[in-house]
Short mmCIF file of C-alpha atoms in Angstrom, two decimals:
data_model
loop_
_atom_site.label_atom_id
_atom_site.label_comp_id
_atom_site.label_asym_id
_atom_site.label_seq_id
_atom_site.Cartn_x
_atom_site.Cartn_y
_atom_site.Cartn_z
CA UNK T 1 67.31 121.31 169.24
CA UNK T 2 69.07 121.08 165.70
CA UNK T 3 66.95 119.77 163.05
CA UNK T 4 68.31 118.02 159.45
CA UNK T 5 66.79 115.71 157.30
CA UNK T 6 68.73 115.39 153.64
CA UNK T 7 66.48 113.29 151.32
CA UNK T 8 66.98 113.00 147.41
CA UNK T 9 64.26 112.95 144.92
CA UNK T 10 64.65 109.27 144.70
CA UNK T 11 63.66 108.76 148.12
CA UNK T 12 60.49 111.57 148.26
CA UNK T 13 58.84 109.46 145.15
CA UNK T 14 59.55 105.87 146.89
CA UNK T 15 57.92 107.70 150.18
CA UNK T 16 54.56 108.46 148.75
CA UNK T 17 52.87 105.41 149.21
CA UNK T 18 50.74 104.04 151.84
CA UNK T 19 52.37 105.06 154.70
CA UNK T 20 52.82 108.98 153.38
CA UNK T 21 48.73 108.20 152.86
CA UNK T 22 48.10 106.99 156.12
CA UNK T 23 49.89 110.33 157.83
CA UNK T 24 47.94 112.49 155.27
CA UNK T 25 44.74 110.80 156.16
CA UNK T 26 45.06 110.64 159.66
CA UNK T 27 45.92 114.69 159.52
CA UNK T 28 42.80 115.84 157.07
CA UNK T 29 40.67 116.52 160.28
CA UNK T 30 40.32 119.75 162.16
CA UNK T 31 39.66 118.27 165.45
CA UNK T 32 43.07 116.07 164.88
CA UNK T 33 45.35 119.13 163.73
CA UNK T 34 43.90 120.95 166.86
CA UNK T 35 45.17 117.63 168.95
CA UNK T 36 48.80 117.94 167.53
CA UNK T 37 48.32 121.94 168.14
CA UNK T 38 47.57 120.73 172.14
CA UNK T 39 50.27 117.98 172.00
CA UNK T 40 53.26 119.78 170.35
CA UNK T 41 53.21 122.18 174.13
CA UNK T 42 53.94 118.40 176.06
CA UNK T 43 52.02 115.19 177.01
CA UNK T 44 48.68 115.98 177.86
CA UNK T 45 46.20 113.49 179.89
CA UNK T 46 43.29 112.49 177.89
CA UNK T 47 40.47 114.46 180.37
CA UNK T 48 42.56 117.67 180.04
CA UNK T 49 42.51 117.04 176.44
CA UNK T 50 39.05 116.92 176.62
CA UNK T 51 38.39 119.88 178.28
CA UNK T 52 40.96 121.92 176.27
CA UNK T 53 39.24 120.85 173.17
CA UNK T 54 35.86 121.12 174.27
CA UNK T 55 35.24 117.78 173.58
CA UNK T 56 32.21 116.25 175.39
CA UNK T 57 32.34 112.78 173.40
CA UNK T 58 35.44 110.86 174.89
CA UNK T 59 34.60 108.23 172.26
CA UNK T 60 34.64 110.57 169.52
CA UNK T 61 38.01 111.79 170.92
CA UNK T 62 39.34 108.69 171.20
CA UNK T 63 38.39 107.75 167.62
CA UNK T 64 40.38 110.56 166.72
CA UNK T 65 43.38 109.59 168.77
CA UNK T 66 43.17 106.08 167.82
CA UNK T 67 43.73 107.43 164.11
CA UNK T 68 46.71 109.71 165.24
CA UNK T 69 48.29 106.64 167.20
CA UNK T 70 47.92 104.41 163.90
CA UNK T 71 49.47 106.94 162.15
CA UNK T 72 52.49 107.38 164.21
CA UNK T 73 51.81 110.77 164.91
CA UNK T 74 51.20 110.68 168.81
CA UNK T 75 52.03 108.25 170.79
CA UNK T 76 50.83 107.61 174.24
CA UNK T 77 53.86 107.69 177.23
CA UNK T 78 51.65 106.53 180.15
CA UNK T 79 48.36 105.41 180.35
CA UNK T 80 46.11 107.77 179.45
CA UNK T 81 48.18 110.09 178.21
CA UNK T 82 49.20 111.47 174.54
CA UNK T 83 52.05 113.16 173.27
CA UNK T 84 54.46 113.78 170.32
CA UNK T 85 58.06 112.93 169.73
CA UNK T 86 60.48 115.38 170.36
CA UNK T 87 61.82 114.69 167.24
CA UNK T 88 58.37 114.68 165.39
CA UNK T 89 57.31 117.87 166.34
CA UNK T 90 59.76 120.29 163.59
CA UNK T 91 58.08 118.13 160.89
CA UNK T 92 54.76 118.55 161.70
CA UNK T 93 55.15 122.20 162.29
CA UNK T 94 56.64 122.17 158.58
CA UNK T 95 53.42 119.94 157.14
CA UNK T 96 51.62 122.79 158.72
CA UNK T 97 53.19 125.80 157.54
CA UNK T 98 53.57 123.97 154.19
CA UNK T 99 49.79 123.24 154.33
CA UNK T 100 49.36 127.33 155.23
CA UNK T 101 51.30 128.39 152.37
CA UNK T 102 49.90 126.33 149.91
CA UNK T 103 46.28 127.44 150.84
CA UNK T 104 47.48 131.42 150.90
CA UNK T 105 49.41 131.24 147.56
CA UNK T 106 47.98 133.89 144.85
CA UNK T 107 44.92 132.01 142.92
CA UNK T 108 47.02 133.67 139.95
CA UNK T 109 49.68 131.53 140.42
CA UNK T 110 47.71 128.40 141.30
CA UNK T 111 46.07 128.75 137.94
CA UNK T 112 49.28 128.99 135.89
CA UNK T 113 50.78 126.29 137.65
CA UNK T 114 48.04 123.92 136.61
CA UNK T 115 48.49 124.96 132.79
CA UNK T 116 51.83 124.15 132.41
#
């Protein structure tokens, strides 16, 4: 799979508004980055979710999926079941290496960054 997106700086600042909140939001959760982790594999049922999450509280997991769905992250093919887009998954693995190497840049160069 082949995977291009060209977007000028005009079009990043018009994105940043309520919908690149919503995403954001629906993302800033452990428990919901460890469902995309389980979904990018393939659909998964929502019981098999459960167990592979460890997840005892199906409404607390569905809370979290209802969030994910509103987002447009996941979407569910057949009842019961949750999965990505194909052509969803190479941005979200980007937002999450992104996310990685923003977190392990050098504190030295965090701080200069802020002072300029």
């Amino acid at each position: 799979m082949a995977w291009q997106i060209i977007r000028g700086w005009p079009d990043i600042l018009d994105g940043t508004g309520e919908r690149s909140a919503t995403l954001f939001s629906a993302l800033a959760s452990p428990l919901r980055l460890r469902i995309v982790a389980e979904l990018i594999g393939g659909e998964v049922a929502t019981a098999e979710l459960a167990r592979r999450l460890d997840q005892p509280s199906t409404g607390q997991l569905f809370h979290h999926l209802k969030e994910l769905l509103a987002a447009g992250v996941i979407y569910q093919p057949v009842r019961a079941t949750y999965a990505i887009r194909s052509e969803n998954v190479v941005p979200l693995l980007a937002m999450l290496c992104a996310a990685l190497d923003i977190r392990d840049s050098p504190q030295e160069a965090r701080h200069d960054s802020e002072h300029r």
